[in-house]
JSON list of C-alpha atoms in Angstrom, two decimals:
[
{"chain": "V", "resi": 1, "resn": "VAL", "atom": "CA", "xyz": [59.41, 54.04, 170.91]},
{"chain": "V", "resi": 2, "resn": "ILE", "atom": "CA", "xyz": [58.03, 54.66, 174.15]},
{"chain": "V", "resi": 3, "resn": "PRO", "atom": "CA", "xyz": [56.17, 57.21, 175.91]},
{"chain": "V", "resi": 4, "resn": "GLU", "atom": "CA", "xyz": [57.28, 60.91, 175.92]},
{"chain": "V", "resi": 5, "resn": "ARG", "atom": "CA", "xyz": [58.23, 62.17, 179.40]},
{"chain": "V", "resi": 6, "resn": "TRP", "atom": "CA", "xyz": [57.31, 65.99, 178.86]},
{"chain": "V", "resi": 7, "resn": "HIS", "atom": "CA", "xyz": [54.40, 64.43, 176.51]},
{"chain": "V", "resi": 8, "resn": "PRO", "atom": "CA", "xyz": [52.41, 61.37, 177.42]},
{"chain": "V", "resi": 9, "resn": "GLU", "atom": "CA", "xyz": [49.89, 61.84, 174.78]},
{"chain": "V", "resi": 10, "resn": "TRP", "atom": "CA", "xyz": [52.24, 61.81, 172.16]},
{"chain": "V", "resi": 11, "resn": "PRO", "atom": "CA", "xyz": [51.88, 58.22, 169.76]},
{"chain": "V", "resi": 12, "resn": "CYS", "atom": "CA", "xyz": [54.27, 56.06, 170.31]},
{"chain": "V", "resi": 13, "resn": "LEU", "atom": "CA", "xyz": [55.41, 53.04, 168.61]},
{"chain": "V", "resi": 14, "resn": "LYS", "atom": "CA", "xyz": [55.29, 50.99, 171.96]},
{"chain": "V", "resi": 15, "resn": "SER", "atom": "CA", "xyz": [51.12, 51.74, 172.58]},
{"chain": "V", "resi": 16, "resn": "ILE", "atom": "CA", "xyz": [50.72, 51.01, 168.57]},
{"chain": "V", "resi": 17, "resn": "ALA", "atom": "CA", "xyz": [51.96, 47.68, 168.95]},
{"chain": "V", "resi": 18, "resn": "THR", "atom": "CA", "xyz": [50.38, 46.63, 172.02]},
{"chain": "V", "resi": 19, "resn": "GLU", "atom": "CA", "xyz": [47.08, 47.65, 170.53]},
{"chain": "V", "resi": 20, "resn": "GLN", "atom": "CA", "xyz": [47.51, 45.91, 167.32]},
{"chain": "V", "resi": 21, "resn": "ALA", "atom": "CA", "xyz": [49.08, 43.14, 169.07]},
{"chain": "V", "resi": 22, "resn": "GLY", "atom": "CA", "xyz": [46.04, 43.00, 171.83]},
{"chain": "V", "resi": 23, "resn": "ALA", "atom": "CA", "xyz": [48.62, 41.52, 174.24]},
{"chain": "V", "resi": 24, "resn": "ARG", "atom": "CA", "xyz": [51.24, 42.97, 176.35]},
{"chain": "V", "resi": 25, "resn": "ILE", "atom": "CA", "xyz": [54.52, 43.72, 174.62]},
{"chain": "V", "resi": 26, "resn": "TRP", "atom": "CA", "xyz": [58.14, 44.17, 175.49]},
{"chain": "V", "resi": 27, "resn": "VAL", "atom": "CA", "xyz": [60.53, 46.60, 174.32]},
{"chain": "V", "resi": 28, "resn": "VAL", "atom": "CA", "xyz": [63.89, 45.51, 173.30]},
{"chain": "V", "resi": 29, "resn": "HIS", "atom": "CA", "xyz": [65.66, 48.84, 171.96]},
{"chain": "V", "resi": 30, "resn": "ARG", "atom": "CA", "xyz": [65.23, 52.53, 170.57]},
{"chain": "V", "resi": 31, "resn": "LEU", "atom": "CA", "xyz": [65.73, 54.65, 168.07]},
{"chain": "V", "resi": 32, "resn": "ASP", "atom": "CA", "xyz": [66.04, 58.22, 167.79]},
{"chain": "V", "resi": 33, "resn": "ALA", "atom": "CA", "xyz": [62.56, 59.71, 167.44]},
{"chain": "V", "resi": 34, "resn": "GLY", "atom": "CA", "xyz": [62.91, 61.11, 163.85]},
{"chain": "V", "resi": 35, "resn": "THR", "atom": "CA", "xyz": [64.95, 57.51, 162.44]},
{"chain": "V", "resi": 36, "resn": "SER", "atom": "CA", "xyz": [62.93, 55.13, 160.03]},
{"chain": "V", "resi": 37, "resn": "GLY", "atom": "CA", "xyz": [63.24, 51.40, 160.09]},
{"chain": "V", "resi": 38, "resn": "VAL", "atom": "CA", "xyz": [63.52, 48.47, 161.52]},
{"chain": "V", "resi": 39, "resn": "VAL", "atom": "CA", "xyz": [61.90, 48.38, 165.40]},
{"chain": "V", "resi": 40, "resn": "LEU", "atom": "CA", "xyz": [62.33, 45.48, 167.32]},
{"chain": "V", "resi": 41, "resn": "PHE", "atom": "CA", "xyz": [59.10, 43.89, 170.01]},
{"chain": "V", "resi": 42, "resn": "ALA", "atom": "CA", "xyz": [59.28, 40.91, 172.20]},
{"chain": "V", "resi": 43, "resn": "LYS", "atom": "CA", "xyz": [56.06, 38.91, 172.93]},
{"chain": "V", "resi": 44, "resn": "THR", "atom": "CA", "xyz": [56.96, 37.08, 175.76]},
{"chain": "V", "resi": 45, "resn": "ALA", "atom": "CA", "xyz": [59.28, 37.93, 179.08]},
{"chain": "V", "resi": 46, "resn": "GLU", "atom": "CA", "xyz": [61.29, 35.06, 178.03]},
{"chain": "V", "resi": 47, "resn": "ALA", "atom": "CA", "xyz": [61.82, 36.33, 174.32]},
{"chain": "V", "resi": 48, "resn": "HIS", "atom": "CA", "xyz": [62.88, 39.79, 175.72]},
{"chain": "V", "resi": 49, "resn": "ARG", "atom": "CA", "xyz": [65.24, 38.72, 178.22]},
{"chain": "V", "resi": 50, "resn": "ASP", "atom": "CA", "xyz": [66.92, 36.40, 175.40]},
{"chain": "V", "resi": 51, "resn": "LEU", "atom": "CA", "xyz": [66.78, 39.70, 172.61]},
{"chain": "V", "resi": 52, "resn": "CYS", "atom": "CA", "xyz": [68.05, 42.06, 175.46]},
{"chain": "V", "resi": 53, "resn": "ALA", "atom": "CA", "xyz": [70.98, 39.77, 175.92]},
{"chain": "V", "resi": 54, "resn": "GLN", "atom": "CA", "xyz": [72.05, 39.78, 173.08]},
{"chain": "V", "resi": 55, "resn": "PHE", "atom": "CA", "xyz": [72.25, 43.69, 172.26]},
{"chain": "V", "resi": 56, "resn": "THR", "atom": "CA", "xyz": [73.62, 43.74, 175.71]},
{"chain": "V", "resi": 57, "resn": "GLU", "atom": "CA", "xyz": [76.84, 41.52, 174.32]},
{"chain": "V", "resi": 58, "resn": "ARG", "atom": "CA", "xyz": [76.89, 43.10, 170.72]},
{"chain": "V", "resi": 59, "resn": "ARG", "atom": "CA", "xyz": [75.64, 40.12, 169.12]},
{"chain": "V", "resi": 60, "resn": "VAL", "atom": "CA", "xyz": [73.38, 42.03, 167.11]},
{"chain": "V", "resi": 61, "resn": "GLU", "atom": "CA", "xyz": [74.28, 43.45, 163.35]},
{"chain": "V", "resi": 62, "resn": "LYS", "atom": "CA", "xyz": [72.99, 47.17, 163.27]},
{"chain": "V", "resi": 63, "resn": "VAL", "atom": "CA", "xyz": [72.84, 48.63, 159.68]},
{"chain": "V", "resi": 64, "resn": "TYR", "atom": "CA", "xyz": [71.72, 52.22, 158.65]},
{"chain": "V", "resi": 65, "resn": "LEU", "atom": "CA", "xyz": [71.44, 53.83, 156.00]},
{"chain": "V", "resi": 66, "resn": "ALA", "atom": "CA", "xyz": [72.34, 57.97, 156.21]},
{"chain": "V", "resi": 67, "resn": "ILE", "atom": "CA", "xyz": [72.65, 60.58, 153.90]},
{"chain": "V", "resi": 68, "resn": "VAL", "atom": "CA", "xyz": [75.12, 63.01, 154.84]},
{"chain": "V", "resi": 69, "resn": "GLN", "atom": "CA", "xyz": [76.92, 66.17, 154.23]},
{"chain": "V", "resi": 70, "resn": "GLY", "atom": "CA", "xyz": [79.79, 66.56, 152.07]},
{"chain": "V", "resi": 71, "resn": "ALA", "atom": "CA", "xyz": [81.71, 64.38, 149.47]},
{"chain": "V", "resi": 72, "resn": "VAL", "atom": "CA", "xyz": [83.33, 61.31, 151.69]},
{"chain": "V", "resi": 73, "resn": "GLU", "atom": "CA", "xyz": [86.59, 60.80, 149.95]},
{"chain": "V", "resi": 74, "resn": "ALA", "atom": "CA", "xyz": [87.30, 57.40, 152.26]},
{"chain": "V", "resi": 75, "resn": "GLU", "atom": "CA", "xyz": [85.29, 54.10, 150.83]},
{"chain": "V", "resi": 76, "resn": "GLU", "atom": "CA", "xyz": [85.53, 52.84, 154.35]},
{"chain": "V", "resi": 77, "resn": "TYR", "atom": "CA", "xyz": [86.60, 54.21, 157.54]},
{"chain": "V", "resi": 78, "resn": "THR", "atom": "CA", "xyz": [85.90, 53.44, 161.46]},
{"chain": "V", "resi": 79, "resn": "ILE", "atom": "CA", "xyz": [85.36, 56.46, 163.63]},
{"chain": "V", "resi": 80, "resn": "LYS", "atom": "CA", "xyz": [86.31, 55.63, 167.00]},
{"chain": "V", "resi": 81, "resn": "VAL", "atom": "CA", "xyz": [85.69, 58.53, 169.55]},
{"chain": "V", "resi": 82, "resn": "PRO", "atom": "CA", "xyz": [84.29, 58.44, 173.07]},
{"chain": "V", "resi": 83, "resn": "LEU", "atom": "CA", "xyz": [81.08, 59.95, 173.89]},
{"chain": "V", "resi": 84, "resn": "SER", "atom": "CA", "xyz": [79.11, 60.87, 176.88]},
{"chain": "V", "resi": 85, "resn": "PRO", "atom": "CA", "xyz": [75.78, 62.81, 177.73]},
{"chain": "V", "resi": 86, "resn": "HIS", "atom": "CA", "xyz": [76.54, 66.75, 177.56]},
{"chain": "V", "resi": 87, "resn": "PRO", "atom": "CA", "xyz": [77.45, 68.38, 181.31]},
{"chain": "V", "resi": 88, "resn": "LYS", "atom": "CA", "xyz": [74.81, 71.13, 181.25]},
{"chain": "V", "resi": 89, "resn": "LYS", "atom": "CA", "xyz": [72.31, 69.72, 178.18]},
{"chain": "V", "resi": 90, "resn": "PRO", "atom": "CA", "xyz": [70.08, 66.89, 178.92]},
{"chain": "V", "resi": 91, "resn": "GLY", "atom": "CA", "xyz": [69.84, 64.43, 176.49]},
{"chain": "V", "resi": 92, "resn": "VAL", "atom": "CA", "xyz": [72.55, 65.55, 174.36]},
{"chain": "V", "resi": 93, "resn": "MET", "atom": "CA", "xyz": [76.34, 63.72, 174.19]},
{"chain": "V", "resi": 94, "resn": "VAL", "atom": "CA", "xyz": [79.64, 64.86, 173.20]},
{"chain": "V", "resi": 95, "resn": "VAL", "atom": "CA", "xyz": [83.33, 63.79, 172.19]},
{"chain": "V", "resi": 96, "resn": "GLN", "atom": "CA", "xyz": [84.67, 63.16, 176.05]},
{"chain": "V", "resi": 97, "resn": "GLU", "atom": "CA", "xyz": [88.01, 61.90, 176.15]},
{"chain": "V", "resi": 98, "resn": "ARG", "atom": "CA", "xyz": [87.15, 60.08, 179.56]},
{"chain": "V", "resi": 99, "resn": "GLY", "atom": "CA", "xyz": [84.23, 59.28, 177.91]},
{"chain": "V", "resi": 100, "resn": "LYS", "atom": "CA", "xyz": [82.64, 55.62, 176.88]},
{"chain": "V", "resi": 101, "resn": "ALA", "atom": "CA", "xyz": [84.11, 54.03, 174.26]},
{"chain": "V", "resi": 102, "resn": "ALA", "atom": "CA", "xyz": [82.04, 53.75, 170.82]},
{"chain": "V", "resi": 103, "resn": "ALA", "atom": "CA", "xyz": [82.80, 52.94, 167.29]},
{"chain": "V", "resi": 104, "resn": "THR", "atom": "CA", "xyz": [81.19, 53.33, 164.17]},
{"chain": "V", "resi": 105, "resn": "THR", "atom": "CA", "xyz": [81.89, 51.73, 160.64]},
{"chain": "V", "resi": 106, "resn": "ILE", "atom": "CA", "xyz": [81.06, 54.02, 157.55]},
{"chain": "V", "resi": 107, "resn": "ARG", "atom": "CA", "xyz": [80.71, 52.42, 154.13]},
{"chain": "V", "resi": 108, "resn": "VAL", "atom": "CA", "xyz": [80.39, 54.43, 151.39]},
{"chain": "V", "resi": 109, "resn": "LEU", "atom": "CA", "xyz": [77.61, 53.03, 149.16]},
{"chain": "V", "resi": 110, "resn": "GLU", "atom": "CA", "xyz": [76.94, 56.80, 146.21]},
{"chain": "V", "resi": 111, "resn": "ARG", "atom": "CA", "xyz": [78.58, 60.39, 146.17]},
{"chain": "V", "resi": 112, "resn": "PHE", "atom": "CA", "xyz": [76.77, 63.03, 144.89]},
{"chain": "V", "resi": 113, "resn": "ARG", "atom": "CA", "xyz": [78.09, 66.69, 144.32]},
{"chain": "V", "resi": 114, "resn": "HIS", "atom": "CA", "xyz": [77.72, 68.36, 148.02]},
{"chain": "V", "resi": 115, "resn": "PHE", "atom": "CA", "xyz": [75.96, 64.98, 149.47]},
{"chain": "V", "resi": 116, "resn": "THR", "atom": "CA", "xyz": [76.98, 61.12, 150.03]},
{"chain": "V", "resi": 117, "resn": "LEU", "atom": "CA", "xyz": [74.96, 58.06, 151.09]},
{"chain": "V", "resi": 118, "resn": "VAL", "atom": "CA", "xyz": [76.41, 56.10, 153.50]},
{"chain": "V", "resi": 119, "resn": "GLU", "atom": "CA", "xyz": [75.72, 52.91, 155.20]},
{"chain": "V", "resi": 120, "resn": "ALA", "atom": "CA", "xyz": [77.24, 52.67, 159.09]},
{"chain": "V", "resi": 121, "resn": "ARG", "atom": "CA", "xyz": [77.66, 50.17, 161.18]},
{"chain": "V", "resi": 122, "resn": "PRO", "atom": "CA", "xyz": [77.40, 50.85, 164.93]},
{"chain": "V", "resi": 123, "resn": "LEU", "atom": "CA", "xyz": [79.85, 48.66, 166.54]},
{"chain": "V", "resi": 124, "resn": "THR", "atom": "CA", "xyz": [78.54, 49.96, 169.98]},
{"chain": "V", "resi": 125, "resn": "GLY", "atom": "CA", "xyz": [75.26, 51.13, 170.99]},
{"chain": "V", "resi": 126, "resn": "ARG", "atom": "CA", "xyz": [75.79, 54.54, 172.93]},
{"chain": "V", "resi": 127, "resn": "GLN", "atom": "CA", "xyz": [73.07, 57.18, 172.89]},
{"chain": "V", "resi": 128, "resn": "HIS", "atom": "CA", "xyz": [72.85, 59.22, 169.37]},
{"chain": "V", "resi": 129, "resn": "GLN", "atom": "CA", "xyz": [76.07, 57.17, 168.55]},
{"chain": "V", "resi": 130, "resn": "ILE", "atom": "CA", "xyz": [76.01, 57.49, 164.75]},
{"chain": "V", "resi": 131, "resn": "ARG", "atom": "CA", "xyz": [74.73, 61.19, 164.55]},
{"chain": "V", "resi": 132, "resn": "VAL", "atom": "CA", "xyz": [77.42, 61.97, 166.94]},
{"chain": "V", "resi": 133, "resn": "HIS", "atom": "CA", "xyz": [80.17, 60.71, 165.18]},
{"chain": "V", "resi": 134, "resn": "LEU", "atom": "CA", "xyz": [79.11, 61.42, 161.78]},
{"chain": "V", "resi": 135, "resn": "HIS", "atom": "CA", "xyz": [79.15, 65.22, 163.15]},
{"chain": "V", "resi": 136, "resn": "ALA", "atom": "CA", "xyz": [82.34, 64.90, 164.59]},
{"chain": "V", "resi": 137, "resn": "TRP", "atom": "CA", "xyz": [84.24, 63.60, 161.12]},
{"chain": "V", "resi": 138, "resn": "GLY", "atom": "CA", "xyz": [82.67, 66.43, 159.16]},
{"chain": "V", "resi": 139, "resn": "HIS", "atom": "CA", "xyz": [80.42, 64.97, 157.99]},
{"chain": "V", "resi": 140, "resn": "PRO", "atom": "CA", "xyz": [76.91, 65.41, 159.95]},
{"chain": "V", "resi": 141, "resn": "LEU", "atom": "CA", "xyz": [73.61, 64.23, 158.79]},
{"chain": "V", "resi": 142, "resn": "MET", "atom": "CA", "xyz": [71.79, 66.28, 156.12]},
{"chain": "V", "resi": 143, "resn": "VAL", "atom": "CA", "xyz": [69.19, 66.67, 158.25]},
{"chain": "V", "resi": 144, "resn": "ASP", "atom": "CA", "xyz": [69.93, 66.98, 162.24]},
{"chain": "V", "resi": 145, "resn": "PRO", "atom": "CA", "xyz": [68.32, 69.68, 164.23]},
{"chain": "V", "resi": 146, "resn": "LEU", "atom": "CA", "xyz": [70.13, 68.89, 167.41]},
{"chain": "V", "resi": 147, "resn": "TYR", "atom": "CA", "xyz": [73.67, 68.40, 165.17]},
{"chain": "V", "resi": 148, "resn": "ALA", "atom": "CA", "xyz": [73.67, 69.15, 162.33]},
{"chain": "V", "resi": 149, "resn": "LYS", "atom": "CA", "xyz": [71.32, 72.64, 163.24]},
{"chain": "V", "resi": 150, "resn": "THR", "atom": "CA", "xyz": [68.84, 71.62, 160.12]},
{"chain": "V", "resi": 151, "resn": "GLU", "atom": "CA", "xyz": [65.23, 71.09, 160.66]},
{"chain": "V", "resi": 152, "resn": "ALA", "atom": "CA", "xyz": [64.55, 69.93, 156.51]},
{"chain": "V", "resi": 153, "resn": "PHE", "atom": "CA", "xyz": [65.98, 69.65, 153.29]},
{"chain": "V", "resi": 154, "resn": "PHE", "atom": "CA", "xyz": [64.13, 70.76, 150.19]},
{"chain": "V", "resi": 155, "resn": "LEU", "atom": "CA", "xyz": [64.45, 70.87, 147.05]},
{"chain": "V", "resi": 156, "resn": "SER", "atom": "CA", "xyz": [64.72, 74.12, 145.84]},
{"chain": "V", "resi": 157, "resn": "ALA", "atom": "CA", "xyz": [67.97, 73.37, 147.39]},
{"chain": "V", "resi": 158, "resn": "LEU", "atom": "CA", "xyz": [69.42, 71.18, 144.70]},
{"chain": "V", "resi": 159, "resn": "LYS", "atom": "CA", "xyz": [66.93, 73.01, 142.07]},
{"chain": "V", "resi": 160, "resn": "THR", "atom": "CA", "xyz": [67.67, 76.37, 141.86]},
{"chain": "V", "resi": 161, "resn": "SER", "atom": "CA", "xyz": [65.15, 76.90, 139.73]},
{"chain": "V", "resi": 162, "resn": "TYR", "atom": "CA", "xyz": [62.13, 75.36, 141.46]},
{"chain": "V", "resi": 163, "resn": "ARG", "atom": "CA", "xyz": [59.44, 77.13, 142.30]},
{"chain": "V", "resi": 164, "resn": "ALA", "atom": "CA", "xyz": [56.87, 75.44, 144.77]},
{"chain": "V", "resi": 165, "resn": "LYS", "atom": "CA", "xyz": [53.45, 76.14, 143.98]},
{"chain": "V", "resi": 166, "resn": "GLY", "atom": "CA", "xyz": [52.30, 77.99, 147.55]},
{"chain": "V", "resi": 167, "resn": "GLU", "atom": "CA", "xyz": [54.99, 77.25, 150.55]},
{"chain": "V", "resi": 168, "resn": "GLU", "atom": "CA", "xyz": [57.39, 74.81, 149.35]},
{"chain": "V", "resi": 169, "resn": "GLN", "atom": "CA", "xyz": [57.34, 71.18, 151.40]},
{"chain": "V", "resi": 170, "resn": "PRO", "atom": "CA", "xyz": [60.94, 69.92, 152.70]},
{"chain": "V", "resi": 171, "resn": "LEU", "atom": "CA", "xyz": [61.52, 66.18, 150.76]},
{"chain": "V", "resi": 172, "resn": "LEU", "atom": "CA", "xyz": [62.97, 65.49, 154.47]},
{"chain": "V", "resi": 173, "resn": "ARG", "atom": "CA", "xyz": [61.84, 66.80, 157.36]},
{"chain": "V", "resi": 174, "resn": "ARG", "atom": "CA", "xyz": [63.44, 64.31, 159.80]},
{"chain": "V", "resi": 175, "resn": "LEU", "atom": "CA", "xyz": [66.41, 63.00, 160.93]},
{"chain": "V", "resi": 176, "resn": "ALA", "atom": "CA", "xyz": [68.34, 61.75, 157.30]},
{"chain": "V", "resi": 177, "resn": "LEU", "atom": "CA", "xyz": [69.08, 58.06, 159.13]},
{"chain": "V", "resi": 178, "resn": "HIS", "atom": "CA", "xyz": [67.28, 54.95, 158.31]},
{"chain": "V", "resi": 179, "resn": "ALA", "atom": "CA", "xyz": [67.70, 51.09, 160.48]},
{"chain": "V", "resi": 180, "resn": "SER", "atom": "CA", "xyz": [68.03, 49.11, 157.51]},
{"chain": "V", "resi": 181, "resn": "SER", "atom": "CA", "xyz": [68.33, 46.10, 158.89]},
{"chain": "V", "resi": 182, "resn": "LEU", "atom": "CA", "xyz": [69.05, 44.00, 162.22]},
{"chain": "V", "resi": 183, "resn": "ARG", "atom": "CA", "xyz": [70.48, 40.48, 162.22]},
{"chain": "V", "resi": 184, "resn": "LEU", "atom": "CA", "xyz": [70.49, 38.28, 165.77]},
{"chain": "V", "resi": 185, "resn": "THR", "atom": "CA", "xyz": [69.50, 35.04, 167.00]},
{"chain": "V", "resi": 186, "resn": "HIS", "atom": "CA", "xyz": [65.43, 33.97, 166.96]},
{"chain": "V", "resi": 187, "resn": "PRO", "atom": "CA", "xyz": [65.19, 33.86, 170.33]},
{"chain": "V", "resi": 188, "resn": "LEU", "atom": "CA", "xyz": [62.85, 30.54, 169.86]},
{"chain": "V", "resi": 189, "resn": "ARG", "atom": "CA", "xyz": [64.96, 28.64, 167.23]},
{"chain": "V", "resi": 190, "resn": "GLN", "atom": "CA", "xyz": [67.72, 29.86, 168.03]},
{"chain": "V", "resi": 191, "resn": "GLU", "atom": "CA", "xyz": [68.79, 30.63, 164.24]},
{"chain": "V", "resi": 192, "resn": "PRO", "atom": "CA", "xyz": [69.94, 33.29, 163.02]},
{"chain": "V", "resi": 193, "resn": "PHE", "atom": "CA", "xyz": [67.97, 35.64, 161.05]},
{"chain": "V", "resi": 194, "resn": "THR", "atom": "CA", "xyz": [67.80, 38.95, 159.65]},
{"chain": "V", "resi": 195, "resn": "ILE", "atom": "CA", "xyz": [64.94, 41.75, 159.62]},
{"chain": "V", "resi": 196, "resn": "HIS", "atom": "CA", "xyz": [64.95, 44.82, 156.46]},
{"chain": "V", "resi": 197, "resn": "ALA", "atom": "CA", "xyz": [62.87, 47.87, 156.48]},
{"chain": "V", "resi": 198, "resn": "ALA", "atom": "CA", "xyz": [62.16, 49.11, 152.64]},
{"chain": "V", "resi": 199, "resn": "LEU", "atom": "CA", "xyz": [63.48, 52.90, 152.70]},
{"chain": "V", "resi": 200, "resn": "PRO", "atom": "CA", "xyz": [60.14, 55.12, 153.08]},
{"chain": "V", "resi": 201, "resn": "LYS", "atom": "CA", "xyz": [59.20, 57.42, 151.02]},
{"chain": "V", "resi": 202, "resn": "ASP", "atom": "CA", "xyz": [60.37, 60.48, 152.07]},
{"chain": "V", "resi": 203, "resn": "PHE", "atom": "CA", "xyz": [64.33, 59.33, 152.15]},
{"chain": "V", "resi": 204, "resn": "ASN", "atom": "CA", "xyz": [63.79, 57.40, 149.07]},
{"chain": "V", "resi": 205, "resn": "ALA", "atom": "CA", "xyz": [62.36, 60.38, 147.24]},
{"chain": "V", "resi": 206, "resn": "THR", "atom": "CA", "xyz": [65.23, 62.71, 148.57]},
{"chain": "V", "resi": 207, "resn": "VAL", "atom": "CA", "xyz": [68.02, 59.81, 147.39]},
{"chain": "V", "resi": 208, "resn": "LYS", "atom": "CA", "xyz": [66.27, 60.38, 143.70]},
{"chain": "V", "resi": 209, "resn": "ASN", "atom": "CA", "xyz": [66.50, 64.03, 143.84]},
{"chain": "V", "resi": 210, "resn": "LEU", "atom": "CA", "xyz": [70.24, 63.51, 144.52]},
{"chain": "V", "resi": 211, "resn": "ARG", "atom": "CA", "xyz": [70.86, 61.41, 142.04]},
{"chain": "V", "resi": 212, "resn": "LYS", "atom": "CA", "xyz": [68.94, 63.72, 139.31]},
{"chain": "V", "resi": 213, "resn": "TYR", "atom": "CA", "xyz": [70.02, 67.54, 140.50]},
{"chain": "V", "resi": 214, "resn": "ASP", "atom": "CA", "xyz": [73.11, 67.15, 142.68]},
{"chain": "V", "resi": 215, "resn": "LEU", "atom": "CA", "xyz": [75.89, 65.88, 140.22]}
]
């Protein structure tokens, strides 16, 4: 979303949005690199203050879709596990009894044999919250290099008879996490509104293949 500290030359959404708008824009919130979906920017300082206040005061409803490992038994579950930064690994979060309170509500949308499609609603806004909570719950993301130690997901993992022509390309080579919608109050009209983001091709293709081969 913003320039990467160690690789400022890498493309980022802020630069792209600024170029498209032809004017200054303000970053309201961020997504983890590798997460698709809704990212909100403000076009004025006033709107930025209003929107940031809504996020800080937890008045924004955030809905994510995630493909997790394993067949989740509970229909709905709230994970309440405090989180804090890893003492020796920058950028990594860990479960810590004395960490900051964090809560995520999980609801099952569709079960497969080895995976589950779930809806995740973070009730707090800690770094990597959904990813760490799912891992602590025993159902990490299908693809998450940091917490699940999985770099990509391939069709051959589902379809044993599959033979690629040449090197097999993964169905999904990023986080199996999609920011599906944001519900908040419009900073000018002061009316509730919701922003939706449709599933991207890679996530959608992965779900379709799970429906076909992982039942």
